[in-house]
Amino acid sequence: MKINGSKILIECLKKEGIKHIYGYPGGVVLNIFDHLYDEKGMELILTRHEQAAVHAADGYARASGKVGVAIVTSGPGATNTVTGIATAYMDSIPLVVFSGQVPTMLIGNDAFQEADIVGITRPCTKHNYLVKDVKDLAQTVREAFHIASTGRPGPVLIDLPKDVTTGMADFVWPKQVNIRSYNPTYHGNKWMIKQSIQMISKAKKPVIMAGGGVILSGAAKELKELAEKAKIPVTMTMMGLGGFPGTHKLSMGMLGMHGTYYANKAVQDSDLIIGIGVRFDDRVTGRTESFAPDAKVIHIDIDPTSIRKNVEVDLPVVGDVRNVLKDLLSEMKKHKEQWGAVRSSWLKQIDKWKKERPLEYRFDKKIIKPEFVVEKIYEVTKGNAIICTEVGQNQMWAAQYYHYDKPRTWLSSGGLGTMGYGFPAAIGAQMACPDETVFDIAGDGSIQMNIQELATAVINKLPVKIAILNNRFLGMVRQWQELFFNERYSHTGLDVTPDFVKLAEAYGAVGLRAATPDEVVPVLKESLKVKDKPVMMDFVVDWKSKVYPMVPAGAAIDEMIFDEEKKTPKRKLKAVK
Amino acid sequence: MKHTISVLVENKFGVLSRVSGLFSGRGFNIESLSVGETIDPAVSLMTIITTGDDRIVEQITKQLNKLIDIIKVVDFMEIDHVERELVLIKVSPRKSDKAEFLKIAEIFRGRIIDSGTQTFTVEITGDEKKIAAFIEIIKPYGIKEFVRTGKVAIAREGLKKK
């Protein structure tokens, strides 16, 4: 029996087990939306902006490990998704985005709401398609989900001309996908794995550098086993937070530009770096010529292009991180080394560094320090929340002062650094995990980039907690201006910001404010009581606070600057062991 | 270092722009590019000439391999192969030089494929060196127009590694 393209699309989504779709309607996708209207068991969540639809799908994907789905219309609907798609692409998040397109006979005619979205998204998708014939639709959708979710995951876009959504065809769901030109390597080379064990057993000062790949491949358990067995300290890239327990004895927290003193020291001093699911991004390596000068590098990653792109690698292992770690662990069993004995002086050295310069900030009785807010969020949630962030200082403080013990509890735009990501991502995460507490740690700048999504959260009764660290500045840029541009605050002051409490109330959400340190915990506790609507919390924080330590751009990662002002006593962070 | 890279691709629309977009987006350089169908009409072959140090060329081949529509990438640097390029050159020698010019074209096994009252068009094929030498020699005779196909390359029998 022939059915139309819109129906075929919905059948495909059912086959893929899709329950939530984020989207925004428009002229050329009317047929699809009309069919979705009757669909039971498949919910379309109307966001207030297409960019937010893609971020929400992305947040859903990161929190659940499933593929996120968004549907938008042609032209501006499609171009509005570009930032969302690029965000997912940089962080390897599996998404399938459907964009409407003008009818095939009008393509190229500069028709109303026409944009060459396949051309526009070519460099920021893992792959994309223009479906020209309804007969190819099911096959294309099947391939798109396969490509998005396998290998190194990523977003895939499917452009659907209007006549494809109305054209008739038989629905044939391909039993399997076979793309001859797409065969990711899942298993590491056996010889390379044996060599890795040799290198690990010889190393006196090894460091594991764990990245987003650990989370994407579900290898947290294996990583922990490896670190514990071989007694190797672990540092995480920002994308890797949660891949290894942040409160673990062997954890050194995050490395890089705003990494901990001890993580950066350890990396620079190490004789072996085991990069697992990382891409040695410039925010992590600092000046590459001075990165870990004495270390040999083992690099485990599923994407061969990550290897030797930024740093020299002595031993590449291409494969799925989880599979490779499993093979490593079983190979390790054959060795009888006393790993602990070999590492004891190295681990002692790291403990020394940890004591020398722990993560710390200046507590103040009168003014709220932003770090204090993050620390308290950690305490009131007992470390069990899903934390989304925007981008800038809020993101770095959230990375430093909250400790992530489980994968998929840290959702942040790492590669692209997209302001406005966190709130819609929190919406997606809350829908994926309705029983979890979901926070968006935001800045007063970033939150305004997708603040319209309050409506989406209210109507869907999502109890997302938005904690705005309100410093009346685009804080990270201001920090750079203070440190490197003679305190010339060119266009970083947000002199007019809305009254976030009233704004929340205007949307039908709960608005709360804390202006002094002793109001912080009561406000947070109050927010946790709200179960059926979003809570927007305005924390009026010290505008002068800066993110420390900091590695200036172009420096080696052990050339860190610290908060050296001596006015108020520093307060050590309790949670760091 | 100049590399000749042969890329087997699915013959679908948009593949060429995926490949060229990869080069421009990552700051790689394309010196010459030729594309044509293979015996299997569903598959096309691109021959790309690019320059870069080992690390760049390694990235180029890996990035190409990563594109979904690309079936196979071969860097001929590591393989014994033959390369050819075809060039059409329109030359207008003076009357007194015509005989000499034709002689030179013959030495290089050039074929005259068009002649008029003012010009000859010569077709010449060969590897880079031969074509460069030919162009150098006939420059004084007056080159009017000049088109080249871009290089194509094929491995010698046995695909021996150099």
XYZ file of C-alpha atoms in Angstrom:
739
model
C 0.000 0.000 0.000
C 1.328 3.367 -0.974
C 1.438 6.079 1.675
C 2.690 9.615 1.454
C 6.178 10.815 2.341
C 5.141 12.442 5.617
C 3.619 9.170 6.784
C 6.696 7.276 5.642
C 8.842 9.663 7.671
C 6.781 9.041 10.775
C 6.897 5.279 10.240
C 10.677 5.547 9.972
C 10.888 7.499 13.225
C 8.735 4.852 14.912
C 11.098 2.160 13.668
C 13.972 4.120 15.171
C 12.094 4.263 18.475
C 11.829 8.044 18.544
C 9.551 9.422 21.254
C 10.538 13.094 21.341
C 11.038 15.427 18.408
C 11.966 19.068 18.814
C 10.747 21.377 16.132
C 9.103 24.385 14.656
C 6.524 24.306 11.859
C 6.413 26.250 8.624
C 5.073 26.254 5.083
C 6.843 23.327 3.478
C 6.637 20.986 6.490
C 2.903 21.458 7.019
C 2.220 17.957 5.777
C 4.624 16.394 8.239
C 3.208 18.429 11.117
C -0.314 17.530 10.086
C 0.517 13.832 10.384
C 2.351 14.351 13.683
C -0.824 15.915 15.084
C -2.532 12.516 15.303
C 0.490 10.538 16.373
C 0.224 8.877 19.761
C 3.427 7.955 21.513
C 5.478 10.454 19.584
C 5.620 13.958 20.930
C 6.613 17.063 19.054
C 7.979 19.671 21.404
C 7.502 23.135 19.999
C 10.459 25.321 20.905
C 10.405 29.072 20.382
C 13.378 29.144 18.052
C 14.826 26.547 15.677
C 18.308 26.892 17.168
C 16.856 25.902 20.532
C 15.111 22.917 18.932
C 18.467 21.536 17.826
C 20.125 22.301 21.179
C 17.233 20.590 22.965
C 17.618 17.527 20.738
C 21.354 17.697 21.494
C 20.742 17.889 25.254
C 18.355 14.966 24.941
C 21.017 12.988 23.080
C 23.803 13.792 25.543
C 21.706 12.946 28.579
C 20.192 9.751 27.178
C 22.802 8.419 24.767
C 20.128 8.164 22.083
C 19.876 10.043 18.811
C 18.243 13.472 19.117
C 15.745 14.520 16.452
C 14.617 17.944 15.229
C 12.276 19.025 12.436
C 12.199 22.529 11.020
C 10.940 24.293 7.951
C 12.916 25.520 4.938
C 14.848 28.772 4.533
C 15.147 30.644 7.827
C 13.943 27.607 9.770
C 16.794 25.614 8.333
C 19.453 28.337 8.626
C 18.485 28.885 12.267
C 19.556 25.314 12.984
C 23.116 25.855 11.782
C 24.560 26.907 15.162
C 22.865 23.957 16.824
C 24.180 21.547 14.227
C 27.703 22.980 14.376
C 27.617 22.689 18.176
C 26.697 19.007 17.936
C 29.264 18.411 15.211
C 32.156 19.792 17.239
C 31.189 17.672 20.240
C 30.313 14.520 18.225
C 26.686 14.351 19.303
C 24.318 12.080 17.342
C 21.443 14.068 15.850
C 19.187 13.739 12.858
C 17.808 17.089 11.728
C 15.028 17.208 9.148
C 14.638 20.436 7.252
C 11.815 21.206 4.890
C 12.727 22.325 1.410
C 10.823 23.968 -1.426
C 9.397 21.512 -4.002
C 12.098 19.837 -6.130
C 10.957 21.648 -9.282
C 11.557 25.010 -7.544
C 14.976 24.198 -6.058
C 17.516 26.688 -7.358
C 14.869 29.227 -8.324
C 15.347 31.455 -5.272
C 11.854 30.451 -4.246
C 10.184 31.811 -1.118
C 11.945 30.507 1.990
C 14.496 28.624 -0.046
C 18.012 28.104 1.278
C 20.639 25.638 0.096
C 20.810 24.057 3.533
C 22.637 20.982 2.274
C 25.349 23.284 0.955
C 25.320 25.438 4.070
C 25.602 22.519 6.507
C 28.071 20.436 4.499
C 31.061 21.457 6.645
C 29.231 21.084 9.968
C 27.424 17.779 9.545
C 28.847 14.293 9.585
C 26.828 13.770 6.429
C 23.774 15.290 4.827
C 21.171 14.378 2.254
C 18.734 15.980 -0.119
C 15.956 13.481 -0.786
C 14.808 13.901 -4.373
C 12.413 10.986 -4.629
C 9.969 9.739 -2.026
C 11.034 6.171 -2.905
C 14.459 6.906 -1.393
C 13.093 8.386 1.819
C 13.033 5.337 4.101
C 16.481 4.205 2.982
C 17.862 7.696 3.594
C 16.379 7.981 7.073
C 17.734 4.543 7.959
C 21.210 5.497 6.752
C 21.072 8.858 8.517
C 20.343 7.311 11.921
C 23.040 4.722 11.317
C 25.641 7.311 10.384
C 24.685 9.674 13.205
C 24.969 7.045 15.916
C 27.900 4.862 14.847
C 31.629 5.442 14.530
C 32.437 8.892 15.805
C 28.875 10.142 16.232
C 27.657 13.389 14.757
C 24.724 15.293 13.327
C 23.153 14.316 10.002
C 20.762 16.571 8.115
C 18.054 15.408 5.736
C 16.532 18.012 3.456
C 12.952 17.138 2.475
C 11.395 18.945 -0.468
C 7.687 19.502 -0.037
C 6.739 17.203 -2.909
C 8.691 14.382 -1.279
C 6.566 14.746 1.853
C 3.377 14.514 -0.221
C 4.502 11.998 -2.859
C 3.285 8.417 -2.557
C 5.400 5.298 -2.178
C 5.416 1.915 -0.489
C 6.979 1.990 2.948
C 9.869 -0.429 2.926
C 12.108 -0.339 5.992
C 15.542 -1.639 5.004
C 16.480 -4.596 7.188
C 20.056 -3.500 7.458
C 22.276 -0.665 6.438
C 25.219 -1.331 4.259
C 27.194 1.680 3.136
C 30.263 0.407 1.310
C 32.190 3.611 1.866
C 31.490 3.857 5.600
C 33.161 1.295 7.809
C 34.388 2.700 11.125
C 37.133 0.750 12.877
C 35.746 -0.555 16.144
C 38.535 -2.796 17.349
C 42.041 -1.680 18.077
C 44.953 -3.388 16.424
C 46.124 -6.275 18.652
C 49.796 -5.497 18.216
C 49.229 -1.866 19.121
C 47.371 -2.922 22.254
C 50.267 -5.184 23.279
C 52.661 -2.322 22.681
C 50.491 -0.021 24.805
C 50.806 -2.397 27.741
C 54.578 -2.407 27.282
C 54.650 1.372 27.351
C 52.304 1.586 30.328
C 54.334 -0.892 32.348
C 57.574 0.965 31.636
C 56.196 4.413 32.389
C 57.129 5.975 35.697
C 54.961 9.050 35.390
C 51.932 8.189 33.274
C 48.795 10.286 32.978
C 45.461 9.292 31.484
C 43.792 12.079 29.585
C 40.148 11.169 29.151
C 37.852 12.963 26.750
C 34.329 12.982 25.415
C 34.974 9.712 23.593
C 34.879 7.889 26.926
C 31.328 9.100 27.482
C 30.186 8.577 23.892
C 31.389 4.979 23.821
C 30.125 4.193 27.328
C 33.579 3.317 28.623
C 33.478 4.919 32.081
C 33.548 1.553 33.846
C 36.477 0.284 31.823
C 38.382 3.524 32.287
C 37.970 3.353 36.043
C 39.161 -0.235 36.033
C 42.226 0.651 33.979
C 43.139 3.637 36.141
C 42.699 1.688 39.362
C 44.530 -1.437 38.192
C 47.487 0.360 36.676
C 47.426 3.145 39.294
C 47.405 5.921 36.749
C 46.139 9.381 37.660
C 43.381 10.680 35.389
C 42.727 14.135 34.062
C 39.728 14.970 31.940
C 39.177 17.378 29.125
C 36.074 19.482 29.554
C 34.163 17.076 27.330
C 35.411 14.158 29.401
C 33.994 15.367 32.732
C 31.942 12.561 34.236
C 33.854 9.948 32.234
C 35.868 9.286 35.387
C 34.565 10.078 38.887
C 35.584 13.615 39.807
C 35.767 12.681 43.491
C 38.016 9.660 42.886
C 41.446 9.614 44.515
C 43.095 9.299 41.107
C 41.154 12.182 39.574
C 43.019 15.390 38.928
C 40.014 17.198 37.526
C 40.089 19.106 34.293
C 43.260 20.134 32.483
C 43.965 22.907 30.021
C 43.348 26.618 29.897
C 41.322 26.640 33.123
C 42.417 23.260 34.344
C 43.710 22.503 37.800
C 47.294 23.299 38.723
C 48.006 19.662 39.475
C 46.509 18.296 36.258
C 48.513 20.676 34.118
C 51.658 20.063 36.161
C 51.255 16.320 35.932
C 50.717 16.376 32.172
C 53.751 18.580 31.612
C 55.923 16.429 33.844
C 54.666 13.054 32.664
C 56.607 10.494 30.668
C 53.527 8.898 29.125
C 50.192 10.373 28.144
C 47.385 7.991 27.375
C 44.869 10.062 25.450
C 41.528 8.264 25.450
C 38.765 9.639 23.257
C 40.373 13.057 23.069
C 41.441 15.241 20.163
C 44.165 17.336 21.820
C 42.286 20.563 21.245
C 44.190 23.841 21.627
C 42.352 24.687 24.870
C 43.862 21.540 26.338
C 47.375 21.557 24.937
C 48.229 25.256 25.144
C 51.260 25.891 22.965
C 51.675 22.518 21.304
C 55.470 22.717 20.970
C 55.766 22.869 24.750
C 53.034 20.335 25.479
C 54.238 17.463 27.676
C 57.810 17.730 26.372
C 59.093 14.457 27.843
C 56.043 12.329 27.320
C 55.405 9.563 24.874
C 51.829 9.612 23.670
C 49.413 6.726 23.252
C 46.305 7.964 21.509
C 43.146 5.883 21.498
C 40.345 7.233 19.323
C 37.801 5.964 16.845
C 38.511 8.789 14.429
C 41.854 8.443 12.630
C 41.818 12.149 11.727
C 42.108 13.039 15.428
C 45.405 11.241 15.598
C 48.528 13.272 14.827
C 46.354 16.285 13.972
C 47.608 18.530 16.773
C 50.303 16.608 18.610
C 52.770 13.894 17.665
C 51.646 10.429 18.668
C 53.991 7.548 19.416
C 51.375 4.842 19.441
C 48.008 5.330 17.780
C 45.209 2.881 18.513
C 42.232 3.436 16.241
C 39.071 1.889 17.609
C 36.043 2.316 19.791
C 37.333 3.454 23.178
C 35.338 0.881 25.113
C 36.471 -2.031 22.969
C 40.079 -0.910 23.110
C 39.988 -0.494 26.880
C 38.434 -3.943 27.265
C 41.204 -5.442 25.157
C 43.790 -3.486 27.123
C 42.382 -4.788 30.392
C 42.397 -8.398 29.288
C 45.932 -8.017 27.948
C 46.954 -6.472 31.273
C 45.866 -9.558 33.144
C 48.774 -11.428 31.554
C 51.240 -9.083 33.214
C 52.259 -9.609 36.781
C 53.680 -6.181 37.548
C 53.068 -4.602 40.879
C 51.639 -1.481 39.351
C 51.158 0.260 42.663
C 54.811 0.033 43.653
C 56.003 1.482 40.353
C 53.734 4.490 40.658
C 53.936 5.346 44.346
C 56.404 8.223 44.067
C 54.514 9.673 41.090
C 51.225 9.563 42.963
C 52.914 11.165 45.950
C 54.192 13.955 43.754
C 50.685 14.572 42.457
C 49.311 14.694 45.992
C 51.954 17.267 46.763
C 50.831 19.386 43.840
C 47.221 18.981 44.935
C 48.096 20.367 48.347
C 50.328 23.082 46.936
C 47.650 24.752 44.874
C 44.170 23.347 45.249
C 41.266 24.900 43.406
C 40.315 27.830 45.568
C 38.523 31.125 45.561
C 38.088 34.032 47.923
C 35.010 33.762 50.060
C 33.296 36.983 50.968
C 30.616 37.513 53.596
C 28.879 40.339 51.792
C 29.219 39.641 48.097
C 28.289 36.351 46.464
C 31.220 34.728 44.750
C 30.150 32.800 41.656
C 32.276 29.810 42.665
C 30.363 29.720 45.941
C 27.066 29.323 44.069
C 28.398 26.374 42.069
C 29.818 24.818 45.209
C 26.437 25.131 46.914
C 24.619 23.664 43.915
C 26.927 20.693 44.317
C 26.070 20.441 47.991
C 22.297 20.796 47.762
C 22.068 18.327 44.865
C 24.579 16.004 46.573
C 26.362 15.831 43.238
C 23.451 13.994 41.667
C 22.149 16.583 39.232
C 22.568 16.897 35.497
C 24.426 20.133 34.958
C 24.089 22.036 31.703
C 26.044 25.208 31.144
C 26.189 28.160 28.891
C 29.594 29.376 27.712
C 32.105 31.603 29.416
C 32.988 32.018 33.066
C 29.806 30.228 34.178
C 30.908 27.180 32.202
C 34.407 27.110 33.642
C 33.273 27.551 37.247
C 30.701 24.828 36.689
C 33.470 22.598 35.363
C 35.789 23.354 38.285
C 33.587 23.515 41.358
C 31.016 20.820 40.668
C 32.290 17.257 40.673
C 30.944 14.880 38.082
C 30.988 11.278 39.139
C 28.815 9.824 36.412
C 28.872 10.113 32.636
C 26.126 12.105 30.908
C 25.669 14.466 33.842
C 27.747 17.286 32.341
C 26.280 18.904 29.219
C 28.246 21.766 27.800
C 29.227 23.104 24.409
C 32.929 22.306 24.395
C 34.148 22.563 20.835
C 32.072 25.347 19.375
C 31.550 27.205 22.653
C 27.965 28.172 21.938
C 26.386 30.759 24.238
C 22.698 29.970 24.520
C 23.291 26.207 24.466
C 22.673 25.370 28.091
C 19.043 26.237 28.657
C 17.532 24.469 25.641
C 19.914 21.547 26.283
C 18.565 21.403 29.839
C 15.042 21.173 28.411
C 16.090 18.192 26.300
C 17.936 16.599 29.215
C 14.961 17.014 31.536
C 12.707 15.275 29.013
C 15.202 12.459 28.615
C 15.580 12.092 32.382
C 12.307 13.265 33.973
C 13.303 12.037 37.435
C 16.637 13.837 37.590
C 17.330 17.339 38.814
C 18.535 19.383 35.870
C 20.397 22.646 36.287
C 21.481 25.190 33.731
C 24.377 27.155 35.176
C 24.232 30.342 33.171
C 25.615 33.815 32.844
C 23.450 36.879 32.437
C 24.797 37.216 28.903
C 24.361 33.638 27.688
C 20.922 33.082 29.139
C 19.594 35.927 27.038
C 20.594 34.108 23.891
C 17.807 31.565 24.222
C 15.696 32.958 27.028
C 12.534 32.613 24.941
C 12.639 28.890 25.763
C 11.153 29.671 29.162
C 7.844 29.305 27.336
C 8.804 25.803 26.156
C 9.816 24.768 29.670
C 6.677 26.239 31.235
C 4.219 24.637 28.849
C 5.903 21.257 29.159
C 5.987 21.572 32.980
C 9.723 21.030 33.080
C 11.307 21.823 36.465
C 14.629 22.960 34.981
C 16.630 25.121 37.401
C 18.394 28.046 35.821
C 21.102 29.481 38.033
C 22.213 32.791 36.562
C 25.590 33.928 37.845
C 24.699 37.523 37.205
C 27.774 39.754 37.063
C 26.303 42.330 34.669
C 29.111 41.569 32.242
C 30.097 39.252 29.462
C 32.429 37.980 32.113
C 34.959 35.848 30.274
C 35.596 38.482 27.657
C 35.748 41.106 30.414
C 38.331 38.934 32.193
C 40.514 38.920 29.074
C 40.075 42.665 28.741
C 41.131 43.147 32.347
C 44.168 40.910 32.004
C 45.313 41.647 28.470
C 43.629 44.858 27.305
C 44.380 47.332 30.107
C 40.918 47.045 31.642
C 39.331 48.591 28.579
C 35.889 47.018 28.802
C 34.872 47.481 25.226
C 31.224 46.414 24.877
C 31.221 43.768 27.587
C 29.129 45.639 30.134
C 25.486 44.565 30.119
C 24.176 47.767 31.603
C 20.595 46.865 30.917
C 19.592 43.347 31.816
C 16.027 42.357 32.481
C 14.799 41.766 36.004
C 15.142 38.005 35.726
C 12.698 37.366 38.575
C 9.947 39.375 36.934
C 10.827 37.939 33.566
C 10.464 34.385 34.879
C 7.130 35.313 36.409
C 5.975 36.910 33.172
C 6.504 33.548 31.480
C 4.711 31.689 34.241
C 7.925 30.322 35.731
C 9.241 30.842 39.253
C 11.723 33.658 39.759
C 14.061 33.803 42.764
C 16.911 36.092 43.693
C 19.873 35.905 46.048
C 21.839 39.068 46.657
C 23.936 37.982 49.644
C 25.847 34.779 50.380
C 23.451 33.625 53.088
C 20.546 33.757 50.652
C 22.197 31.333 48.241
C 21.368 28.029 49.898
C 17.752 28.964 50.810
C 17.136 30.006 47.201
C 18.619 26.772 45.889
C 16.589 24.701 48.328
C 13.459 26.599 47.389
C 14.112 25.853 43.725
C 14.376 22.121 44.428
C 10.864 22.124 45.855
C 9.377 23.228 42.536
C 8.453 20.163 40.511
C 6.218 21.370 37.722
C 7.743 24.498 36.253
C 11.110 26.051 35.585
C 12.824 28.141 38.228
C 15.016 31.036 37.252
C 17.436 32.096 39.965
C 19.218 35.393 39.775
C 22.440 35.242 41.793
C 23.877 38.712 42.021
C 27.566 37.876 42.046
C 30.840 39.742 42.284
C 31.506 41.183 38.854
C 35.244 41.168 39.469
C 35.542 37.410 39.915
C 37.791 35.761 37.411
C 38.339 32.166 36.424
C 41.604 30.843 37.832
C 43.959 29.211 37.202
C 44.326 30.504 33.699
C 46.753 29.670 30.933
C 47.029 32.649 28.595
C 46.428 31.842 24.935
C 49.634 30.630 23.296
C 51.380 29.711 26.541
C 52.407 26.269 27.743
C 49.825 24.768 30.084
C 52.070 24.965 33.133
C 52.482 28.706 32.620
C 49.404 29.402 34.693
C 48.306 32.615 36.310
C 46.613 32.542 39.688
C 44.562 34.845 41.803
C 47.387 36.639 43.592
C 45.459 39.428 45.297
C 45.916 39.199 49.025
C 42.978 41.254 50.285
C 40.728 38.561 51.601
C 41.648 35.138 52.897
C 41.250 32.292 50.471
C 38.900 29.483 51.203
C 39.820 26.009 50.205
C 37.276 23.912 48.463
C 36.147 21.134 50.735
C 35.071 18.699 48.097
C 38.513 18.299 46.537
C 40.390 15.522 48.210
C 56.193 17.900 -1.346
C 53.811 17.318 -4.213
C 51.426 14.390 -3.844
C 49.130 12.755 -6.343
C 46.067 11.443 -4.575
C 43.518 9.280 -6.261
C 40.057 9.258 -4.729
C 37.350 6.764 -5.598
C 33.954 8.284 -4.850
C 30.278 7.486 -5.123
C 29.000 9.160 -8.278
C 26.405 11.300 -6.488
C 25.610 14.973 -6.707
C 27.431 17.108 -4.227
C 30.447 14.812 -3.815
C 32.799 17.171 -5.626
C 31.768 20.014 -3.362
C 32.291 17.819 -0.295
C 35.832 17.148 -1.452
C 36.655 20.687 -2.525
C 34.966 22.059 0.605
C 37.167 19.847 2.734
C 40.283 21.317 1.126
C 39.165 24.935 1.383
C 37.685 24.551 4.870
C 40.883 23.110 6.299
C 43.271 25.319 4.397
C 44.656 22.562 2.166
C 45.690 23.392 -1.350
C 44.437 21.827 -4.595
C 46.886 22.304 -7.454
C 44.982 20.286 -9.959
C 41.867 18.189 -9.941
C 40.359 15.939 -12.533
C 37.189 13.907 -12.243
C 35.696 11.231 -14.402
C 33.467 8.200 -14.357
C 35.008 4.768 -13.914
C 33.920 1.535 -15.595
C 31.233 1.360 -12.943
C 29.010 4.383 -13.651
C 28.064 4.540 -9.973
C 31.672 5.322 -9.115
C 33.830 8.281 -10.106
C 37.542 8.798 -9.791
C 39.133 12.059 -8.752
C 42.816 12.701 -9.150
C 44.007 15.485 -6.916
C 47.434 17.078 -6.890
C 48.237 18.723 -3.600
C 51.277 19.891 -1.698
C 52.128 19.679 1.951
C 54.458 18.042 4.429
C 53.841 14.488 5.599
C 51.570 15.567 8.409
C 49.346 17.673 6.167
C 49.083 15.006 3.511
C 48.321 12.407 6.177
C 45.506 14.669 7.413
C 44.254 15.170 3.860
C 44.038 11.448 3.153
C 42.434 10.736 6.535
C 39.925 13.548 6.173
C 39.051 12.345 2.671
C 38.559 8.824 3.974
C 36.226 10.199 6.625
C 33.788 11.612 4.069
C 30.902 9.197 3.803
C 30.739 9.128 -0.008
C 34.409 8.327 -0.441
C 35.185 4.699 -1.132
C 38.962 4.657 -1.343
C 41.892 7.043 -1.138
C 45.314 6.256 -2.587
C 48.354 8.462 -2.151
C 50.570 7.641 -5.129
C 53.610 8.925 -3.298
C 53.982 5.469 -1.817
C 53.146 3.554 -4.964
C 54.939 2.963 -8.234
C 52.739 4.624 -10.805
C 52.513 6.484 -14.099
C 51.016 9.938 -14.474
C 49.820 11.802 -17.532
C 48.312 15.132 -18.298
C 46.884 16.377 -21.552
C 47.469 19.948 -22.668
C 46.033 21.830 -25.629
C 48.135 24.780 -26.737
C 47.296 27.305 -29.385
C 50.476 28.760 -30.860
C 50.979 31.441 -33.536
C 54.505 31.108 -34.900
C 55.779 33.522 -37.493
C 55.724 32.180 -41.041
C 59.459 31.657 -41.016
C 59.299 29.682 -37.764
C 56.437 27.355 -38.679
C 58.573 24.492 -39.933
C 60.802 24.613 -36.906
C 57.840 24.736 -34.560
C 56.223 21.700 -36.204
C 59.491 19.827 -35.867
C 59.627 20.549 -32.153
C 56.028 19.474 -31.722
C 56.882 16.234 -33.488
C 59.879 15.592 -31.242
C 57.552 15.864 -28.267
C 55.009 13.669 -30.024
C 52.569 16.518 -30.105
C 49.664 16.274 -32.493
C 48.380 19.191 -34.470
C 44.643 18.961 -34.000
C 43.657 22.271 -35.542
C 45.378 24.700 -37.860
C 44.276 27.979 -39.339
C 45.867 30.871 -41.099
C 47.307 32.273 -37.873
C 47.568 29.449 -35.372
C 48.218 25.796 -34.699
C 46.633 23.928 -31.841
C 48.872 21.210 -30.453
C 47.750 18.361 -28.282
C 50.429 17.003 -26.018
C 50.335 14.404 -23.309
C 52.965 13.438 -20.850
C 54.141 13.672 -17.325
C 54.848 16.914 -15.591
C 58.461 17.180 -16.717
C 57.754 16.612 -20.376
C 54.951 19.115 -20.461
C 56.989 21.721 -18.619
C 59.879 21.220 -21.029
C 57.629 21.516 -24.071
C 56.013 24.696 -22.838
C 59.395 26.219 -22.096
C 60.665 25.461 -25.575
C 57.660 26.761 -27.496
C 57.202 29.918 -25.467
C 59.221 32.012 -27.944
C 56.860 30.958 -30.740
C 53.965 32.779 -29.154
C 51.432 30.912 -27.003
C 47.939 32.308 -27.531
C 45.902 29.984 -25.382
C 46.583 27.093 -23.166
C 44.381 24.556 -21.370
C 45.321 21.520 -19.323
C 43.187 18.656 -18.036
C 44.891 18.145 -14.720
C 46.926 15.080 -14.027
C 45.636 11.539 -13.903
C 47.578 8.675 -12.422
C 47.443 4.902 -12.403
C 49.444 2.340 -10.474
C 51.840 0.077 -12.308
C 51.121 -3.631 -12.384
C 51.460 -5.319 -9.014
C 50.924 -2.140 -6.956
C 54.475 -2.370 -5.681
C 55.316 -0.151 -2.765
C 58.265 2.037 -3.579
